[in-house]
Tab-separated table of C-alpha atoms in Angstrom:
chain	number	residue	atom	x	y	z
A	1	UNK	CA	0.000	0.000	0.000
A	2	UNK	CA	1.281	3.130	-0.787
A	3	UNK	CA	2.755	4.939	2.131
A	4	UNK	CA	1.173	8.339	1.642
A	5	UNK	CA	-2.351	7.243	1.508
A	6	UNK	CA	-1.590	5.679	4.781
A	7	UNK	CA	-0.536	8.756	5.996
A	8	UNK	CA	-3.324	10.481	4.921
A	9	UNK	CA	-5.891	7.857	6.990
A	10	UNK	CA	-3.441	8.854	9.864
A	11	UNK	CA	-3.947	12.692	9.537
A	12	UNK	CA	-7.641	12.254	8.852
A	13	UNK	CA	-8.111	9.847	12.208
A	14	UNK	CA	-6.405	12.494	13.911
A	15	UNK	CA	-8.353	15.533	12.463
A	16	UNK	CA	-11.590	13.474	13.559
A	17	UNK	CA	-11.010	12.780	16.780
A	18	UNK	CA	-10.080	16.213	16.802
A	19	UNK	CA	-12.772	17.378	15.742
A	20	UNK	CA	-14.513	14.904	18.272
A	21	UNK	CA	-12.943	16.334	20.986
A	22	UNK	CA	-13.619	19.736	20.391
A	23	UNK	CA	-17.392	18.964	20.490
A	24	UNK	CA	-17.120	18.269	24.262
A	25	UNK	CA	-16.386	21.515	26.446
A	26	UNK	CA	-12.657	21.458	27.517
A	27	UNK	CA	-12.277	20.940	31.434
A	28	UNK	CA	-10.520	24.421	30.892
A	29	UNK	CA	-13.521	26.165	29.826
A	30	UNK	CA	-16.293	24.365	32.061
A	31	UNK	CA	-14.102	25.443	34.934
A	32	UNK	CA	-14.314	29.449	34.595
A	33	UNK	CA	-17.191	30.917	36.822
A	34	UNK	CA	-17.676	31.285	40.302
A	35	UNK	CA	-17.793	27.987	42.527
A	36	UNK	CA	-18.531	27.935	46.286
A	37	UNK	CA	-16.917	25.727	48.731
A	38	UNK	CA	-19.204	23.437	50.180
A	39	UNK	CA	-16.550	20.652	51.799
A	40	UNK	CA	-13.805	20.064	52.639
A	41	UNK	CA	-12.304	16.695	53.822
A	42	UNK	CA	-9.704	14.914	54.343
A	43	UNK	CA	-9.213	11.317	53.168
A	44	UNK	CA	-7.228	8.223	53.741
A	45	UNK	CA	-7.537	4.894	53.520
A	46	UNK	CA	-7.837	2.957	56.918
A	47	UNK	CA	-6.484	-0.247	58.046
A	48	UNK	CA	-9.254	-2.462	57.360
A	49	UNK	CA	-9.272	-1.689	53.623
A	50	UNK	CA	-12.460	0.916	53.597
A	51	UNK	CA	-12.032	4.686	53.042
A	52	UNK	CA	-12.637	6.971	56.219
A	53	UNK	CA	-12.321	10.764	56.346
A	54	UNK	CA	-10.977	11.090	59.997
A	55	UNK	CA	-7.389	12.077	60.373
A	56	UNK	CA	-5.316	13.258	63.386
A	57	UNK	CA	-3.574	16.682	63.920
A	58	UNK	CA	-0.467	15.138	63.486
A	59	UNK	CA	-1.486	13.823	60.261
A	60	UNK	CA	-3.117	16.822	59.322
A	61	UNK	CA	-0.407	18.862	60.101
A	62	UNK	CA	2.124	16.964	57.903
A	63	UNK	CA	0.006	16.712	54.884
A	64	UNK	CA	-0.920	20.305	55.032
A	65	UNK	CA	2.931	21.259	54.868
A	66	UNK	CA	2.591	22.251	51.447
A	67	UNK	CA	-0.993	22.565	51.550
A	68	UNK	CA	-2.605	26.020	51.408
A	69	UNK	CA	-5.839	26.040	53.665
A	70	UNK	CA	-8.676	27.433	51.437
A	71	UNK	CA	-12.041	26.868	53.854
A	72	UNK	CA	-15.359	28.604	53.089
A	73	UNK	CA	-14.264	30.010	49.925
A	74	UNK	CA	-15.684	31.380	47.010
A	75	UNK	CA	-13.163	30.772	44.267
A	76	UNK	CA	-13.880	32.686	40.729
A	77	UNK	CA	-12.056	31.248	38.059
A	78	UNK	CA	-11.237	33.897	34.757
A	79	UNK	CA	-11.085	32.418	31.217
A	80	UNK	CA	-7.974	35.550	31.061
A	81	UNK	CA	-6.141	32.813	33.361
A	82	UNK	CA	-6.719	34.293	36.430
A	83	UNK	CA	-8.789	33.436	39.698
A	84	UNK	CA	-9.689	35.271	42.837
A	85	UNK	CA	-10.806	33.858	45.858
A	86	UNK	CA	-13.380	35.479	47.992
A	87	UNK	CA	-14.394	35.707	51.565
A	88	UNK	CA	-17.825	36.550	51.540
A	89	UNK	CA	-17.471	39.427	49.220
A	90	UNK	CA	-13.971	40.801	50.334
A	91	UNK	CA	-11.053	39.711	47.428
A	92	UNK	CA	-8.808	37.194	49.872
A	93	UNK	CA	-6.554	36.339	46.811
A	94	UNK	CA	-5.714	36.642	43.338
A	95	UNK	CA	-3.874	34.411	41.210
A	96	UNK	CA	-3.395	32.345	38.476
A	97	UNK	CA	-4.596	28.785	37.441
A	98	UNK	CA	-4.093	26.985	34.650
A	99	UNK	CA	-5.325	23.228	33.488
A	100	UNK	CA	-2.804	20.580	32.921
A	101	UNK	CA	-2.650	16.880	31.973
A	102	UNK	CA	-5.363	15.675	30.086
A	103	UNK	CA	-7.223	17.921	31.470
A	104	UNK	CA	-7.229	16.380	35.286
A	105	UNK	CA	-4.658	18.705	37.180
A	106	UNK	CA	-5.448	22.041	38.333
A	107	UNK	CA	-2.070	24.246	38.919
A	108	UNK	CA	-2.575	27.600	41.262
A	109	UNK	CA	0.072	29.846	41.142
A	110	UNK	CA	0.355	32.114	43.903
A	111	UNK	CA	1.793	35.498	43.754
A	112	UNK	CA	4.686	34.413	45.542
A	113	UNK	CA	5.408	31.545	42.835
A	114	UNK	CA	3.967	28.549	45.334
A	115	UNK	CA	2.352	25.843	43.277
A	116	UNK	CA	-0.759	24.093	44.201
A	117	UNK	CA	-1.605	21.140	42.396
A	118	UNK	CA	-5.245	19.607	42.334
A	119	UNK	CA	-6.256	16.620	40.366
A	120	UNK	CA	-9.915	17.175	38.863
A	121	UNK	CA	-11.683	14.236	39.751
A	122	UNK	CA	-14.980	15.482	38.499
A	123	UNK	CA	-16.365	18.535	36.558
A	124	UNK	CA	-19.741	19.162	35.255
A	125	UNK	CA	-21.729	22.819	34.810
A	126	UNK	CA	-22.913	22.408	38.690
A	127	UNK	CA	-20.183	20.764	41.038
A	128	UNK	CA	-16.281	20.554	40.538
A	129	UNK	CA	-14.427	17.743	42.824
A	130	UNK	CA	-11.008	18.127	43.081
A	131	UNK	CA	-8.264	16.325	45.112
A	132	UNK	CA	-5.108	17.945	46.432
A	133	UNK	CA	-2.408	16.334	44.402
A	134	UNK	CA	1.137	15.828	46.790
A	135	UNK	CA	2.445	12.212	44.838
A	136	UNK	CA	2.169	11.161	41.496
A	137	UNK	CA	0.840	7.562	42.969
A	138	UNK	CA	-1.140	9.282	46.117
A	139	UNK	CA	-4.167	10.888	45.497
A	140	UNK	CA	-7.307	12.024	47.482
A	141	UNK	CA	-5.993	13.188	50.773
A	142	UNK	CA	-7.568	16.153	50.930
A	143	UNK	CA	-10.661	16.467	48.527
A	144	UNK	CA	-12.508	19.600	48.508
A	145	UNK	CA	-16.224	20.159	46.654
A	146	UNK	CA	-17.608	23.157	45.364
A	147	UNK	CA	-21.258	24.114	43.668
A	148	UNK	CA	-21.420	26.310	40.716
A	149	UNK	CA	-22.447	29.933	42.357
A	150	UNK	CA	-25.692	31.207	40.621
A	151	UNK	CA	-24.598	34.238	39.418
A	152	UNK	CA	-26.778	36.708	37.237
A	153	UNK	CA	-24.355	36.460	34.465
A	154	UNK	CA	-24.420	32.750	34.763
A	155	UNK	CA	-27.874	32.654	34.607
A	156	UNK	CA	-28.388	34.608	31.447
A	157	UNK	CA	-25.708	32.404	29.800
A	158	UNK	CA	-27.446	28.981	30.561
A	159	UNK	CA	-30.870	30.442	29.402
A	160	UNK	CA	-29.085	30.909	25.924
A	161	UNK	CA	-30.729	27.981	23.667
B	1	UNK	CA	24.598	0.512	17.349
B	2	UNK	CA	22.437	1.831	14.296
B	3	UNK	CA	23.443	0.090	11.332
B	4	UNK	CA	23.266	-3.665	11.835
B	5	UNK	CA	19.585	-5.291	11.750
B	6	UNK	CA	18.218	-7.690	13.801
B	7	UNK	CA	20.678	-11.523	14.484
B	8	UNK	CA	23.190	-9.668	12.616
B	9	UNK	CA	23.427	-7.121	16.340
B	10	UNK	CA	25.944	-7.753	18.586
B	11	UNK	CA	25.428	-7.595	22.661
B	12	UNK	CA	28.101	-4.973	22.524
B	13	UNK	CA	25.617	-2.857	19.567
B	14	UNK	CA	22.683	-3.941	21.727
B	15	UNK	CA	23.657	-2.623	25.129
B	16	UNK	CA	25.564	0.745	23.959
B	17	UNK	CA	21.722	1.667	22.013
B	18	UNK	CA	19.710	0.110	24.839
B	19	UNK	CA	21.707	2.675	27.595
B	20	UNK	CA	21.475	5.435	25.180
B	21	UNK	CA	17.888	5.626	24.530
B	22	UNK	CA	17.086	4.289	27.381
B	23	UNK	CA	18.431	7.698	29.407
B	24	UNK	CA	16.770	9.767	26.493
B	25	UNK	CA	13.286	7.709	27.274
B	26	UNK	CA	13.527	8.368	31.083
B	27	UNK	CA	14.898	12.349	30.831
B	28	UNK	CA	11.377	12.102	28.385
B	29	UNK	CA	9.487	10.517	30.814
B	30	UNK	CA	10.407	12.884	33.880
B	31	UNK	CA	10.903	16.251	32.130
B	32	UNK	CA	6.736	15.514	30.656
B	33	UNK	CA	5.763	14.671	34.468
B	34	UNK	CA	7.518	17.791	35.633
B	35	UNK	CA	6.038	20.241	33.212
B	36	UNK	CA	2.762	18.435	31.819
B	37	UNK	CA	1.812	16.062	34.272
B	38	UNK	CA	1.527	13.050	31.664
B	39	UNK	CA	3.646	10.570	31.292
B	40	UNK	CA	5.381	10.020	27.502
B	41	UNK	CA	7.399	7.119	27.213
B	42	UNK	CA	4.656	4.378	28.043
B	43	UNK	CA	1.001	3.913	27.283
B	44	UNK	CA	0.419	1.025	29.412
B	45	UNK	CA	-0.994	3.637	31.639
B	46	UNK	CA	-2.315	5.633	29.299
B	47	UNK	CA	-5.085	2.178	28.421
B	48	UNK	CA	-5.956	2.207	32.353
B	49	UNK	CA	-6.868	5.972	32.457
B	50	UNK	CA	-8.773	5.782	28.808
B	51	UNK	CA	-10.934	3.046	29.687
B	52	UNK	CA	-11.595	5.138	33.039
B	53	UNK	CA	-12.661	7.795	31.256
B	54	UNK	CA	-14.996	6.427	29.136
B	55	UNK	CA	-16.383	4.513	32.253
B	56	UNK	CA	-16.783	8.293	34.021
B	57	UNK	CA	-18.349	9.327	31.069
B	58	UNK	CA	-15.014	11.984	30.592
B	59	UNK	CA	-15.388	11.995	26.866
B	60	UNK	CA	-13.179	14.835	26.116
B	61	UNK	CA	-10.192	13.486	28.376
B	62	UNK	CA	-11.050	9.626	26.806
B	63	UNK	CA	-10.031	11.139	23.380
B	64	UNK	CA	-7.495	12.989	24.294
B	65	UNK	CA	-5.688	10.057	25.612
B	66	UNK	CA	-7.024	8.049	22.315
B	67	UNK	CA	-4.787	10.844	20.237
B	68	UNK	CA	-2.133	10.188	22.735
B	69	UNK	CA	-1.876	6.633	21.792
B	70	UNK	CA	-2.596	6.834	18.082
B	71	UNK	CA	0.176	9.284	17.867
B	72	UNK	CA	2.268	6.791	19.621
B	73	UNK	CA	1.247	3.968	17.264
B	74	UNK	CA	2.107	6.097	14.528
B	75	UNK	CA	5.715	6.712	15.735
B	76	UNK	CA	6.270	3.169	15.943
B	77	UNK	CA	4.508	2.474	12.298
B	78	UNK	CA	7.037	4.769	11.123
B	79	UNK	CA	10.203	3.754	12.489
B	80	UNK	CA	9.122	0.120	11.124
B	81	UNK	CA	8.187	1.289	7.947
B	82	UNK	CA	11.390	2.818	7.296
B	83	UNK	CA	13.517	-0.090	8.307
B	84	UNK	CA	11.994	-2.779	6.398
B	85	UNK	CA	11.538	-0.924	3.632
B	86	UNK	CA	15.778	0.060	3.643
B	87	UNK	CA	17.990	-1.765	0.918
B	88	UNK	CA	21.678	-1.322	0.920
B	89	UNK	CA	23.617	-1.104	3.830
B	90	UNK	CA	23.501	2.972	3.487
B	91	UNK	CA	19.985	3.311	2.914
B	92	UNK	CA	19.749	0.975	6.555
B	93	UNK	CA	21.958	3.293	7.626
B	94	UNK	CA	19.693	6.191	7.151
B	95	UNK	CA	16.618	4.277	7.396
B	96	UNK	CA	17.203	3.567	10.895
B	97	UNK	CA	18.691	7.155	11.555
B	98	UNK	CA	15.555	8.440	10.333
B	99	UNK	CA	13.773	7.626	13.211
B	100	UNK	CA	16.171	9.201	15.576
B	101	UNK	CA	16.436	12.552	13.313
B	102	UNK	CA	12.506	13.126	13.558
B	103	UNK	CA	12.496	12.049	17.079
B	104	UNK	CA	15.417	14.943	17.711
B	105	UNK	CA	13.156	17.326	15.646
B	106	UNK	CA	9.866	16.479	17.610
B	107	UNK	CA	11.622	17.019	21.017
B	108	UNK	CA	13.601	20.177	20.122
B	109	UNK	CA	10.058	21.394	18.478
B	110	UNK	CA	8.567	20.568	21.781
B	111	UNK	CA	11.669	22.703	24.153
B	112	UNK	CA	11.788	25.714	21.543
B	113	UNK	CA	7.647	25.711	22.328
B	114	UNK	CA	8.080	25.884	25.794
B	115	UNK	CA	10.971	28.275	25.956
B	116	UNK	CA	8.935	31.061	23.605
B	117	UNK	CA	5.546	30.555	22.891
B	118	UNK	CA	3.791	28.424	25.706
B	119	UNK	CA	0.934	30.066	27.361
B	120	UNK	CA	0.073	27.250	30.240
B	121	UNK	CA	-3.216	26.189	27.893
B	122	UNK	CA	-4.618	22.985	28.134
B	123	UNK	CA	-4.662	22.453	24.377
B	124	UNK	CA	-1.084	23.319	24.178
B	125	UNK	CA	-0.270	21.148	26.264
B	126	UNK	CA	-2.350	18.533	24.825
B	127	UNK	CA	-0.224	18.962	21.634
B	128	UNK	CA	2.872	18.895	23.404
B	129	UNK	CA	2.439	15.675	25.328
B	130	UNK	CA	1.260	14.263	21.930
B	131	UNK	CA	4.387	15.325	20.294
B	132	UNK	CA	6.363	13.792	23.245
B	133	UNK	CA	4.639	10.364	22.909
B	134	UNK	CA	4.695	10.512	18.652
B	135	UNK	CA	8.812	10.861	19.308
B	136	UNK	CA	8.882	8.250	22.023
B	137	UNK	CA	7.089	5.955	19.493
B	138	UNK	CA	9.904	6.911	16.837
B	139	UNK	CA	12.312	5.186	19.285
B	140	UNK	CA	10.700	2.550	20.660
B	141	UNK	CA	9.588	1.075	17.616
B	142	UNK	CA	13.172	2.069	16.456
B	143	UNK	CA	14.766	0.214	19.322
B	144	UNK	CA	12.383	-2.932	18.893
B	145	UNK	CA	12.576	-3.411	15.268
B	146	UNK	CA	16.287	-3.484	14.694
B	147	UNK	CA	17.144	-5.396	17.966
B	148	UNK	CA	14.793	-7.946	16.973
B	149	UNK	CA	12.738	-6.975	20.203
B	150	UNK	CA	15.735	-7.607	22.606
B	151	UNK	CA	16.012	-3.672	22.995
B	152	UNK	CA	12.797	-2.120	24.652
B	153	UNK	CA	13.567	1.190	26.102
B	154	UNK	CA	10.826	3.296	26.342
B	155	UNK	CA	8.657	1.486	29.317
B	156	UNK	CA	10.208	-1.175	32.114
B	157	UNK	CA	7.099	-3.282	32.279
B	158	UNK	CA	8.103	-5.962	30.341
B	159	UNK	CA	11.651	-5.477	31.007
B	160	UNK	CA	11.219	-5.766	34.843
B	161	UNK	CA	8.947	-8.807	33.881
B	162	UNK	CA	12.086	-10.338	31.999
B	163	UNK	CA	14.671	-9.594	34.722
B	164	UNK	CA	12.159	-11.075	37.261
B	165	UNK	CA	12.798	-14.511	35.136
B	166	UNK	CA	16.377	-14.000	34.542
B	167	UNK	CA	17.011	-13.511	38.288
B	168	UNK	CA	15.213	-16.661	38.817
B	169	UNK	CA	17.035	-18.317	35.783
B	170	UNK	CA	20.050	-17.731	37.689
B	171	UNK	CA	19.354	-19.587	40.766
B	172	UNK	CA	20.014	-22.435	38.774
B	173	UNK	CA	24.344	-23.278	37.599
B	174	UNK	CA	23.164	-24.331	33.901
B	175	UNK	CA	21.659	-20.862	33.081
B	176	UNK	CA	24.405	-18.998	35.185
B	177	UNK	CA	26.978	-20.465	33.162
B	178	UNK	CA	24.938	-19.833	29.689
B	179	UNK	CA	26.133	-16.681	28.284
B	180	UNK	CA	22.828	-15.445	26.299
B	181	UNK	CA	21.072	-15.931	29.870
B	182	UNK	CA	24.515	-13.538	31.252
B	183	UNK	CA	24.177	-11.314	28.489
B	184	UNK	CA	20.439	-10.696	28.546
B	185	UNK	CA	20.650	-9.612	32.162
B	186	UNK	CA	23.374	-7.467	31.851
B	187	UNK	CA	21.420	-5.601	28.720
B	188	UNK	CA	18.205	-5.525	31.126
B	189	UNK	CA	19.660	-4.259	34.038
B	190	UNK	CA	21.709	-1.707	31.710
B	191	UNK	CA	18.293	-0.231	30.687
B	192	UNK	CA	16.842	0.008	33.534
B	193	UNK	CA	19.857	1.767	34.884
B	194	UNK	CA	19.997	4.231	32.258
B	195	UNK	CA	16.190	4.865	32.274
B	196	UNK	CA	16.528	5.907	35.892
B	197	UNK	CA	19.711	7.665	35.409
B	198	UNK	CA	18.128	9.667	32.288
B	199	UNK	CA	15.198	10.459	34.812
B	200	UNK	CA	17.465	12.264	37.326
B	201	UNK	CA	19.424	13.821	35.211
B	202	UNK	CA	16.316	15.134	33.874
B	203	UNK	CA	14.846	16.370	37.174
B	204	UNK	CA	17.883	17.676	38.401
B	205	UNK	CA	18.685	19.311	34.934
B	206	UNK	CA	15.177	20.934	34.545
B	207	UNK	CA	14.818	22.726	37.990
B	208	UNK	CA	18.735	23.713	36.911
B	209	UNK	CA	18.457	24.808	33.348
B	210	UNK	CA	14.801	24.580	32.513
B	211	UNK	CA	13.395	23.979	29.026
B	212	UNK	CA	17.400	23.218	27.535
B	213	UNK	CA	17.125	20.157	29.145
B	214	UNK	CA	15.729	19.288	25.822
B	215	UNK	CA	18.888	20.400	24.130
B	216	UNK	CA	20.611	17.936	26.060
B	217	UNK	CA	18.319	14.724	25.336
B	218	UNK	CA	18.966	15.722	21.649
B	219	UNK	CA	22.569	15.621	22.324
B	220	UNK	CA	22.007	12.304	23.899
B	221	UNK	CA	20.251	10.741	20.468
B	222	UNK	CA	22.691	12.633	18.459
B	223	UNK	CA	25.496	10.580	19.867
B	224	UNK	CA	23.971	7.400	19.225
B	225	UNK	CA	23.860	8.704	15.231
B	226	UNK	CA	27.171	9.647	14.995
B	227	UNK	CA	28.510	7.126	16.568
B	228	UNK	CA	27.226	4.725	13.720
B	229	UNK	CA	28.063	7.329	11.092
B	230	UNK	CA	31.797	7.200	12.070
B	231	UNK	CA	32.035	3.620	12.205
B	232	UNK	CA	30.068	3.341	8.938
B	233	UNK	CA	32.691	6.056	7.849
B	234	UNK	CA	35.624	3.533	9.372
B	235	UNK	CA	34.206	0.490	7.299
B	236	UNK	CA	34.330	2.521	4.314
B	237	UNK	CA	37.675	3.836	4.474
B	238	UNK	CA	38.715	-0.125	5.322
B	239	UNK	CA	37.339	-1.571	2.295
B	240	UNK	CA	38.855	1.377	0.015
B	241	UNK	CA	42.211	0.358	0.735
B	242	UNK	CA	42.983	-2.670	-1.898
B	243	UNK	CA	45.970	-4.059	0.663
B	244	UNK	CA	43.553	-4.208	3.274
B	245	UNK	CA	40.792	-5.326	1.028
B	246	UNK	CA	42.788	-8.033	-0.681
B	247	UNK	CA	44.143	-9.034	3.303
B	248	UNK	CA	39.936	-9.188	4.838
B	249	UNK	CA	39.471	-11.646	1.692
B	250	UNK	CA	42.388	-13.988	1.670
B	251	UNK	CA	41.773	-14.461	5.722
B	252	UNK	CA	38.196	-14.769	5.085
B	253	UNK	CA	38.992	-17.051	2.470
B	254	UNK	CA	41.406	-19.176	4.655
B	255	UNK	CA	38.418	-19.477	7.742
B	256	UNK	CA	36.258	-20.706	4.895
């Protein structure tokens, strides 16, 4: 078979699934809005094989090392790249995010250049699960949850047919 | 390393292009964790989290990985292709230098990206990783094909399988005192060696010297083309000398 038709049922595969892909909205763009905290918990995986979400301070203390403490949060994510968090209504942060991976790891970047790395464990238009992400093989120590915030803008955008 | 094809290899051509590419696949591997968070050098991984995102319903991730792997496949089609479709000894020369010449292009592509135009986006990165894991396919179906599928460097699953055997080979006096059982182990545990090697010279190199690391892992592969083009060069010169020409074919001659 000649070797540039093959090539050519190589690029088109490619632009299809492309093309695929792009019909499904990017975790990157589902994310930006304005998502309240709702828990926050922290996870491990007890002795008898089960999960359980009860942790000591000692424990706590040494996985929150590099662990910023975000609790009762409103965290508004900017398609420009950039996300504020809120406290109530007063501006408690602002910084940048950005989504890696396949689309599964959330990196903040603090002003002061400290990385915080979530893995995305689910995202849909109403809640947003993510993970705090210390260990390439260790996952779901801390896991926080968030609800989309209703926002007026929001609300005009999902009336849009 | 480069130029001979499959029984025709040596354990001496086998082990110096199994290190070699080897430390390129595991700088590869760590510098795409570091800055991507995706691994590039294996896709054994890459099945697990596609068939968990198609079971989470994560259709945009599932074919995202899909491209991952297709690009992959496509690398390794490649590399093949070229090989067994070489003739003379300098068109398997090139044939299997080929391979290592896009694979430098595809990673210096990816390095000169990162240095000047990425913008932390998801689809750039998407392209990136897919660029990675298209090169890594170059050489791993590079590596494969012209070792006969002795030299596997991209991904230690099977290779840790193998040296599980071997070690358990050796237990026994017969196998320690055959020499392919020797050699084999020796090869594996080079590989595995140089992939970790490559991988800490990769993380120490990138929080050093940051996206030149690539520059570096091209310098690596650029060796291992060289290398064969001198000693093609060497043979060359040899056989143009009549003396010595006359002298390989009276002594081959003689063995006969």
């Amino acid at each position: 078979m000649n070797i540039k038709y093959l090539y050519i049922v190589f690029l088109l595969t490619l632009v299809l699934l492309a093309s695929t892909k792009s019909r499904f909205l990017a975790p990157d763009k589902l994310i930006v809005g304005s998502w309240e905290e709702v828990s926050w918990k922290y996870e491990k995986v007890n002795h008898k094989g089960g999960s359980s979400f009860e942790i000591d301070e000692k424990q706590k203390q040494e996985i929150t090392k590099n662990l910023v403490i975000h609790q009762s949060e409103t965290w508004e994510f900017n398609d420009d790249g950039s996300l504020i968090f809120y406290d109530g209504e007063k501006v408690k942060e602002s910084l940048a995010w950005n989504v890696k991976g396949r689309g599964n790891i959330l990196e903040l970047i603090h002003n002061n250049k400290t990385l915080e790395d979530y893995e995305i464990q689910e995202i849909t238009k109403d809640s947003l699960v993510i993970h705090f992400h210390s260990d390439l093989q260790v996952r779901g120590i801390v896991k926080l949850t968030f609800k989309r915030k209703r926002t007026e803008k929001y609300a005009q955008e999902i009336q849009q047919p | 390393m480069l130029r001979k094809y499959s029984n025709h290899r040596s354990f001496s051509d086998n082990i110096k292009l199994g290190s070699l590419t080897a430390f390129s696949a595991g700088m590869v591997n760590v510098i795409s964790v570091i800055v991507f968070f995706a691994f590039t050098s294996n896709v054994t991984g890459h099945y697990a989290i596609l068939a968990q995102e198609i079971a989470k319903g994560n259709w945009y991730q599932a074919v995202v990985v899909f491209i991952w792997i297709s690009l992959f496949l496509i690398g390794n089609f490649t590399s093949n292709y070229l090989i067994i479709h070489s003739k003379n000894s300098t068109g398997q020369y090139m044939a299997h230098a080929i391979p290592v010449i896009l694979e430098i292009c595809a990673l210096l592509f990816v390095g000169a990206y990162l240095q000047f135009y990425y913008s932390d986006t998801l689809q750039e990165t998407e392209i990136l990783v897919g660029t990675m894991l298209f090169a890594m396919g170059l050489q791993n179906g590079l590596t494969a094909s012209i070792s006969n599928s002795a030299v596997k460097t991209t991904h230690l699953t099977g290779l840790t399988t193998d040296l599980g055997i071997l070690f358990s080979m050796l237990t026994k006096k017969e196998y320690r005192e055959d020499r392919a059982v020797r050699q084999k182990t020796k090869l594996l545990l080079a590989i595995m060696f140089s992939y970790m090697a490559g991988g800490i010279t990769s993380g120490v190199f990138y929080y050093k010297v940051g996206n030149a690391t690539f520059l570096f892992i091209s310098l690596v592969l650029l060796i291992v083309i060289l290398y064969d083009y001198y000693k093609l060069s060497v043979t060359r010169f040899i056989f143009r000398r009549p003396l010595i020409k006359r002298l390989i074919i009276k002594q081959s001659g003689e063995q006969a």
